[in-house]
mmCIF file of C-alpha atoms and ligand atoms in Angstrom:
data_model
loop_
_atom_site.group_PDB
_atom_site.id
_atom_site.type_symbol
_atom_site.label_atom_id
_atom_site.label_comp_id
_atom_site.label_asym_id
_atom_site.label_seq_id
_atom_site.Cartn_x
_atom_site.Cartn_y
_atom_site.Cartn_z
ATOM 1 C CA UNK Y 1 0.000 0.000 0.000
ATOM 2 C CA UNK Y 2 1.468 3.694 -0.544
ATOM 3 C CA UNK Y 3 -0.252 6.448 0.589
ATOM 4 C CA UNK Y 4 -3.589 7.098 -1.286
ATOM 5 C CA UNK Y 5 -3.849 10.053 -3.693
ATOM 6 C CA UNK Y 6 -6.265 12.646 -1.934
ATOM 7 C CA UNK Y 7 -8.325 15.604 -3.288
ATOM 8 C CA UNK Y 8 -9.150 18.095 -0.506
ATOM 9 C CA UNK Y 9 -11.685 19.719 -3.036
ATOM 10 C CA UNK Y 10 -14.975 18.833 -1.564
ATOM 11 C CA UNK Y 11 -14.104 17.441 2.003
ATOM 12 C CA UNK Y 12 -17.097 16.129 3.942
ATOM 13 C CA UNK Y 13 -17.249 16.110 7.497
ATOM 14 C CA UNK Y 14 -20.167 14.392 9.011
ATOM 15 C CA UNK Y 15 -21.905 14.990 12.126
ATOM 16 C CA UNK Y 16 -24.731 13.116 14.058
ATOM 17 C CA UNK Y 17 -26.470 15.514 15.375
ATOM 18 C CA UNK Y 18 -26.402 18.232 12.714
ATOM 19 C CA UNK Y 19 -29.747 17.713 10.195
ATOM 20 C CA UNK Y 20 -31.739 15.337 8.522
ATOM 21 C CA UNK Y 21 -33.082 12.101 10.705
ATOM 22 C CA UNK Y 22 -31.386 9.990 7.718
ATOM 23 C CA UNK Y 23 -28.959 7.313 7.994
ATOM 24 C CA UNK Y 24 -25.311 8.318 7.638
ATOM 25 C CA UNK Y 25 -24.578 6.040 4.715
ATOM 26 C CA UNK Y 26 -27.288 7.589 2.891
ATOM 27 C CA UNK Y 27 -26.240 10.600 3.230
ATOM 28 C CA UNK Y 28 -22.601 10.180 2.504
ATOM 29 C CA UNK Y 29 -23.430 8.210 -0.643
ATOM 30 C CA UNK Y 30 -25.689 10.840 -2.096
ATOM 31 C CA UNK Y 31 -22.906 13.427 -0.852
ATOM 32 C CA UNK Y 32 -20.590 11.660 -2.971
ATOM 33 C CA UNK Y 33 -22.579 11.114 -5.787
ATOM 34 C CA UNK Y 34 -23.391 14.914 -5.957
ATOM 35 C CA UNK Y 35 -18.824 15.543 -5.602
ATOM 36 C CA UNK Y 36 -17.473 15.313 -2.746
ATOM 37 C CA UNK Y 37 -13.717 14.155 -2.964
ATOM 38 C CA UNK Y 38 -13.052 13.076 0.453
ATOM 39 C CA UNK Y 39 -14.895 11.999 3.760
ATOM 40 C CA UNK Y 40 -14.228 12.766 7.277
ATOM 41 C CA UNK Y 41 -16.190 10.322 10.045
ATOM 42 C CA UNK Y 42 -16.391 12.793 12.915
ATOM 43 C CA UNK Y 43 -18.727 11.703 16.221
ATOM 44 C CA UNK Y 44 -16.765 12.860 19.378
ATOM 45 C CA UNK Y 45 -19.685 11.697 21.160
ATOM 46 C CA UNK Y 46 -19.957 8.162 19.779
ATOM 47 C CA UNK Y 47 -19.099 4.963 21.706
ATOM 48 C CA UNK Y 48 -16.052 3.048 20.275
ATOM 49 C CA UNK Y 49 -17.657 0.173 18.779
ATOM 50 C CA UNK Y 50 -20.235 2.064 17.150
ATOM 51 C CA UNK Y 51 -17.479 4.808 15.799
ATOM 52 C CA UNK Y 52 -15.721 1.405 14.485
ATOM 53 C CA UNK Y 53 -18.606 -0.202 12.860
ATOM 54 C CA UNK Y 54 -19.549 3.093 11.431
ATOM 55 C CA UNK Y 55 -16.012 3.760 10.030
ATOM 56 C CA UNK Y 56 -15.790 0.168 7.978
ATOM 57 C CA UNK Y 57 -19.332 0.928 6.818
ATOM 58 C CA UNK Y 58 -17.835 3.987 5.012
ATOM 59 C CA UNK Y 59 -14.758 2.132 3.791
ATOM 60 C CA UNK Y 60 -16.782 -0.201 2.162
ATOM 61 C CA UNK Y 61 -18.889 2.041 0.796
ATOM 62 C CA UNK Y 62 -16.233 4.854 -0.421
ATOM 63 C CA UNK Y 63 -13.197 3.135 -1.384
ATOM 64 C CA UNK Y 64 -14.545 1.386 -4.426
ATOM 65 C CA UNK Y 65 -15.219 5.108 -5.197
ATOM 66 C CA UNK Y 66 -11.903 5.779 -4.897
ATOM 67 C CA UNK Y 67 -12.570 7.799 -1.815
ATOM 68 C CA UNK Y 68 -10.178 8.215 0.808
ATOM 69 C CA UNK Y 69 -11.730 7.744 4.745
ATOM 70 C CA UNK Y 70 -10.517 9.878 7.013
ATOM 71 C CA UNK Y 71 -11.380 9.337 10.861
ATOM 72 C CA UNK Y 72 -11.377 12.648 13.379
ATOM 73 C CA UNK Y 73 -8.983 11.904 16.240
ATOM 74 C CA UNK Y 74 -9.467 8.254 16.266
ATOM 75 C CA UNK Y 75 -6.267 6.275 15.393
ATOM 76 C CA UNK Y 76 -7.426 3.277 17.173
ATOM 77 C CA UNK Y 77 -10.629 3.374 15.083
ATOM 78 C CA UNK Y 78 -8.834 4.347 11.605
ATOM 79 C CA UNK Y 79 -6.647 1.151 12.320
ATOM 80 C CA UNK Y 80 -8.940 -1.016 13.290
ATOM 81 C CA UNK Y 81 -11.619 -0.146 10.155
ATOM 82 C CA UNK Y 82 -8.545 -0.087 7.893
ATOM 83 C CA UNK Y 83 -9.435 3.886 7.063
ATOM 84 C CA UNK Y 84 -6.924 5.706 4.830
ATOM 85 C CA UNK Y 85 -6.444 8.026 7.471
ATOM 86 C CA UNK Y 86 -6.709 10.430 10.459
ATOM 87 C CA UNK Y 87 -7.397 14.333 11.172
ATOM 88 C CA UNK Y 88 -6.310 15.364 14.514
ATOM 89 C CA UNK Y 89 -6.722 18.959 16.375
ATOM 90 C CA UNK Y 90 -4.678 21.016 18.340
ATOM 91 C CA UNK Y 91 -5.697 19.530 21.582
ATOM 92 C CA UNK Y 92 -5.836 15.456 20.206
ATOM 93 C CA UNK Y 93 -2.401 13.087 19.291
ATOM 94 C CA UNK Y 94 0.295 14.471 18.576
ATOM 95 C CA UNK Y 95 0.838 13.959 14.739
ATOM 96 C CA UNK Y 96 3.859 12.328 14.761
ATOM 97 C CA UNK Y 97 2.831 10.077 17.033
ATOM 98 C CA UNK Y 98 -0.397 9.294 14.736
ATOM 99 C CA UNK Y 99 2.041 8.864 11.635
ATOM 100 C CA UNK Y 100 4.324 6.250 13.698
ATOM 101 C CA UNK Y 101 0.924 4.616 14.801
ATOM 102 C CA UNK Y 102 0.213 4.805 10.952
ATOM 103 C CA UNK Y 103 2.722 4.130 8.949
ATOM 104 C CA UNK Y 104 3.996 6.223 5.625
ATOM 105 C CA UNK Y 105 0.806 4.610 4.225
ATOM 106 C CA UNK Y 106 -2.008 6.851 5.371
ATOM 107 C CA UNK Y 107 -3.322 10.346 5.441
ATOM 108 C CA UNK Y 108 -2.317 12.636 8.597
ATOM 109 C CA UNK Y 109 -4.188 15.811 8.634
ATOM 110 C CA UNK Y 110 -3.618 18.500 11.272
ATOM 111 C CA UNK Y 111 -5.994 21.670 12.329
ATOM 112 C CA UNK Y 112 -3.826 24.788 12.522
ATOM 113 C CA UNK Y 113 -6.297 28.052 12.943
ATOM 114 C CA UNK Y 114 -3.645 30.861 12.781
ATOM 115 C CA UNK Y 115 0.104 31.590 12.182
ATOM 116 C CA UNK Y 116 0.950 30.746 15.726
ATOM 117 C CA UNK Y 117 -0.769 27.748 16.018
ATOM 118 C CA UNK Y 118 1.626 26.807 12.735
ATOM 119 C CA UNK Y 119 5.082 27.785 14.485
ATOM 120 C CA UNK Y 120 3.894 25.950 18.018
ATOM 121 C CA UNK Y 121 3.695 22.757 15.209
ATOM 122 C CA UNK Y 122 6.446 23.211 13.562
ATOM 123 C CA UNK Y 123 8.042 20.062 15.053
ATOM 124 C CA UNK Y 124 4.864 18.047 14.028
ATOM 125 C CA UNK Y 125 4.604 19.219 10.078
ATOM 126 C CA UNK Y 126 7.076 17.150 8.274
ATOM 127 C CA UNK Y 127 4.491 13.943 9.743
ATOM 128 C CA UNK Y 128 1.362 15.622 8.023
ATOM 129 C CA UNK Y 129 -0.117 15.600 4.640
ATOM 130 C CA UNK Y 130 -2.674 18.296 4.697
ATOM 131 C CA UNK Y 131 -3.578 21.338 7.196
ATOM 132 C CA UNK Y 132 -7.268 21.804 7.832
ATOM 133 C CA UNK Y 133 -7.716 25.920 8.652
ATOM 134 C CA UNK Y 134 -10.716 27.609 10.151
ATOM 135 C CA UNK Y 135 -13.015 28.429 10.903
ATOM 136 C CA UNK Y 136 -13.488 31.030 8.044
ATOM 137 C CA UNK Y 137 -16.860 32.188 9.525
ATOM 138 C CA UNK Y 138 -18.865 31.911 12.703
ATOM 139 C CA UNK Y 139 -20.131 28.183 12.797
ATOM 140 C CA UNK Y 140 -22.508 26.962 15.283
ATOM 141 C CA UNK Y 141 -21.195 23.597 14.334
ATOM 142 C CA UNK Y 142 -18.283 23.105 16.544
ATOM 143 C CA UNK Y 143 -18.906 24.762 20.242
ATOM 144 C CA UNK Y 144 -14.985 25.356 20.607
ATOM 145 C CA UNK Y 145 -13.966 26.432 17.040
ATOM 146 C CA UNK Y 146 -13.059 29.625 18.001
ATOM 147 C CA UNK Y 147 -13.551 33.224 16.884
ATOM 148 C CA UNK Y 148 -13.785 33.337 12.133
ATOM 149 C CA UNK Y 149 -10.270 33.806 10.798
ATOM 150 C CA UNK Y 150 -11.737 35.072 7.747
ATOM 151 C CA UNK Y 151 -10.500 34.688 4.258
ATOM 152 C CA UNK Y 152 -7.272 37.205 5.411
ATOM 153 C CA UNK Y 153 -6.635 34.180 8.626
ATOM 154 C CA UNK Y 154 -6.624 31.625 5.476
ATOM 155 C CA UNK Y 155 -4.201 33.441 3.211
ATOM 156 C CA UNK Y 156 -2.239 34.163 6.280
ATOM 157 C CA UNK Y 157 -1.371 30.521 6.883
ATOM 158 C CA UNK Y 158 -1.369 29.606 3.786
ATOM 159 C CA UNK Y 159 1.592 31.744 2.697
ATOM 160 C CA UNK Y 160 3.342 30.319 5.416
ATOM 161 C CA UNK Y 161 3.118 27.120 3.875
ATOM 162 C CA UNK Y 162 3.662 24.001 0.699
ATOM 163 C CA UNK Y 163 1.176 21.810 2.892
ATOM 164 C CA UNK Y 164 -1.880 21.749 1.105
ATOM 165 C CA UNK Y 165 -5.011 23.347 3.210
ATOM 166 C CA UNK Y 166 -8.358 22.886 3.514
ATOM 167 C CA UNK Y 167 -10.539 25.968 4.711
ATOM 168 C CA UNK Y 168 -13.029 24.681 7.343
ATOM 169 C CA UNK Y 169 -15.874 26.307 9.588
ATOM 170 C CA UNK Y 170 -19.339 28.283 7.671
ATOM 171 C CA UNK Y 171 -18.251 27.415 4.588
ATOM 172 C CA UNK Y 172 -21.135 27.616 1.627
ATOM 173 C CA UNK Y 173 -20.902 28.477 -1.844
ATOM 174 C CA UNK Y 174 -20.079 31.887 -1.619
ATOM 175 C CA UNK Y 175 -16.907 31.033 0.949
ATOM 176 C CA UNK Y 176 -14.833 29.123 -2.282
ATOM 177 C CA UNK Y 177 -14.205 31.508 -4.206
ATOM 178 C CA UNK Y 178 -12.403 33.500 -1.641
ATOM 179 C CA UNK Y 179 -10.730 30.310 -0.066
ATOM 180 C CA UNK Y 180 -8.963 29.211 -2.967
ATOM 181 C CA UNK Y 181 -7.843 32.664 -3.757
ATOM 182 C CA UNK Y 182 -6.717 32.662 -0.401
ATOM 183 C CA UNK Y 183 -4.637 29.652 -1.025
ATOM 184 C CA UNK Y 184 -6.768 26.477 -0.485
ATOM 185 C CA UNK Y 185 -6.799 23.824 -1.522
ATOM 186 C CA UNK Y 186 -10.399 22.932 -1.048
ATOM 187 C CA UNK Y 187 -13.319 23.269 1.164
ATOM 188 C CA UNK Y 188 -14.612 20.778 3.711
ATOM 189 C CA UNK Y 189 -18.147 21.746 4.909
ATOM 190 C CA UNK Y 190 -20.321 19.874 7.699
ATOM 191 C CA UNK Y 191 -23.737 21.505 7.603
ATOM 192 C CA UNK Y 192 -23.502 22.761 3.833
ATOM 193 C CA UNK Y 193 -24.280 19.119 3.135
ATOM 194 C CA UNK Y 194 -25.101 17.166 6.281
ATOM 195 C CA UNK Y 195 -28.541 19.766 7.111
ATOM 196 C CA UNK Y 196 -29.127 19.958 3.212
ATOM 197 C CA UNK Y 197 -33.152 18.198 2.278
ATOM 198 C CA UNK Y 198 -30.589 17.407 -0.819
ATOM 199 C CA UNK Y 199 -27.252 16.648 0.471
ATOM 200 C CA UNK Y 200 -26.719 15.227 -3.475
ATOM 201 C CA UNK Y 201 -27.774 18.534 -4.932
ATOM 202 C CA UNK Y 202 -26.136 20.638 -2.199
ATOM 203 C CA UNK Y 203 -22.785 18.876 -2.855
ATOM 204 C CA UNK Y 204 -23.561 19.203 -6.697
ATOM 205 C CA UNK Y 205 -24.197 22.835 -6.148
ATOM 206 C CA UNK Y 206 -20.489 23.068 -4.239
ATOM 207 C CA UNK Y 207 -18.607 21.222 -6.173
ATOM 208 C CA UNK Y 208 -19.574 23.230 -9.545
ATOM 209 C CA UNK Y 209 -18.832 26.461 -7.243
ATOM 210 C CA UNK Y 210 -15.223 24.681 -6.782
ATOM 211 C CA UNK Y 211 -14.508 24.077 -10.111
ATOM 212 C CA UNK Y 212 -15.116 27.036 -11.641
ATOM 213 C CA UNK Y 213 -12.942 28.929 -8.786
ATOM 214 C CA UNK Y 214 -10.033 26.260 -9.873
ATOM 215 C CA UNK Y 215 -10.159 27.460 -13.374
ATOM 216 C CA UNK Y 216 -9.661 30.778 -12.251
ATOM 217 C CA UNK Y 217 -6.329 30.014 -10.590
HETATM 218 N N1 TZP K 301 -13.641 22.372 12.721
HETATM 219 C C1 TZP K 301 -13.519 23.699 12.662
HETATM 220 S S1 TZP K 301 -14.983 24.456 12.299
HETATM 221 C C2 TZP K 301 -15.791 22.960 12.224
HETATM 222 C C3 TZP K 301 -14.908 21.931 12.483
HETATM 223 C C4 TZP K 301 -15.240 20.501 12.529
HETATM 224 C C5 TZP K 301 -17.243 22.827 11.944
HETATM 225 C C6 TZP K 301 -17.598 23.258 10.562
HETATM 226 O O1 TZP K 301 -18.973 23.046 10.357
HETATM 227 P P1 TZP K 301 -19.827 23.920 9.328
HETATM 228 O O2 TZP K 301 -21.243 23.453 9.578
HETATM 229 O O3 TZP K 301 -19.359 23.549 7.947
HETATM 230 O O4 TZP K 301 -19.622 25.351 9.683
HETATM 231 MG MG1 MG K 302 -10.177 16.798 17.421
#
């Protein structure tokens, strides 16, 4: 196995308790049917066997896609479901401690909201394959994201930087544009898709708003 190619385009992050009463495979298939280029299982809340169960359910669902799994926090559970990888904060594993759990074969990501979080991991970076930066706007998502970076937060990072980002945190169609002229690489959204009555057509809907902002770099 060597490390799976990865498109941080149209990153999904799920969430239990945002949205629809629908099954989380549902939604995730219809996600990626509508674009999305990568998957993130994220359930802080969840029990360990259920996080587990939940995570090979989306391997066997996405990687005959061709969609890399990426588990929030969890390197236990991305082991043990055989995910392609794991996203941790600032607060979770160290990363190069989740990349000698790992192996060279997986996906480390690592959340870094400002310029100072980046120096204070300095020592962590050459073990990571993508940042994840945010959040861009006010999200009621995530009770501890912080206060919006804004698009001038993104570019701020992101010129510090050849790791690829991801800009994370109130993120709809009118936040691309300005993210990848800030410098990222993609978008990952939770509610943009996960609250949508059509997380297919939502995701089709970002994912055209994506490309056209790439063929303007
Ligand atoms: N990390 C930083 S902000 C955030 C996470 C997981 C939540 C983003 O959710 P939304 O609904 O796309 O604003
Ligand atoms: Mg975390």
């Amino acid at each position: 196995m060597t490390r799976p190619a990865f498109d941080l385009g149209l990153y999904l992050v799920t969430d239990p308790s945002i949205g629809q009463p629908r099954a989380l495979l549902d939604t995730v298939a219809a996600a990626v049917a509508g674009g999305v280029t990568l998957v993130q299982l994220r359930d802080p809340l969840a029990e360990t066997g259920a996080l587990v169960a939940a995570a090979r359910a989306l391997v066997a669902l996405l990687r005959p896609k061709g969609i890399p799994l990426i588990v929030n926090d969890r390197t236990d559970v991305a082991l043990a479901a055989d995910a392609e990888g794991v996203h941790v904060g600032q607060g979770d594993m160290d990363a190069r401690d989740v990349r000698r759990l790992l192996g060279p074969d997986r996906i480390v990501g690592l959340s870094v909201g400002s310029p100072a979080e980046y120096a204070a991991s300095a020592e962590a970076l050459a073990a990571v394959d993508y940042l994840g930066t945010g959040p861009i706007r006010m999200t009621a998502t995530k009770a501890d994201a912080g206060a919006a970076i804004g698009f001038e937060g993104l570019g701020a990072v992101a010129r510090l930087t050849a790791l690829p980002i991801v800009a994370i945190g109130g993120i709809g169609a009118a936040e691309i544009a300005p993210s990848v002229a800030a410098g990222a690489r993609g978008v990952a959204v939770v509610s943009a898709i996960m609250a949508a009555a059509d997380p297919k057509a939502a995701a089709e809907a970002l994912r055209a708003e994506l490309d056209r902002a790439r063929a303007r770099q």
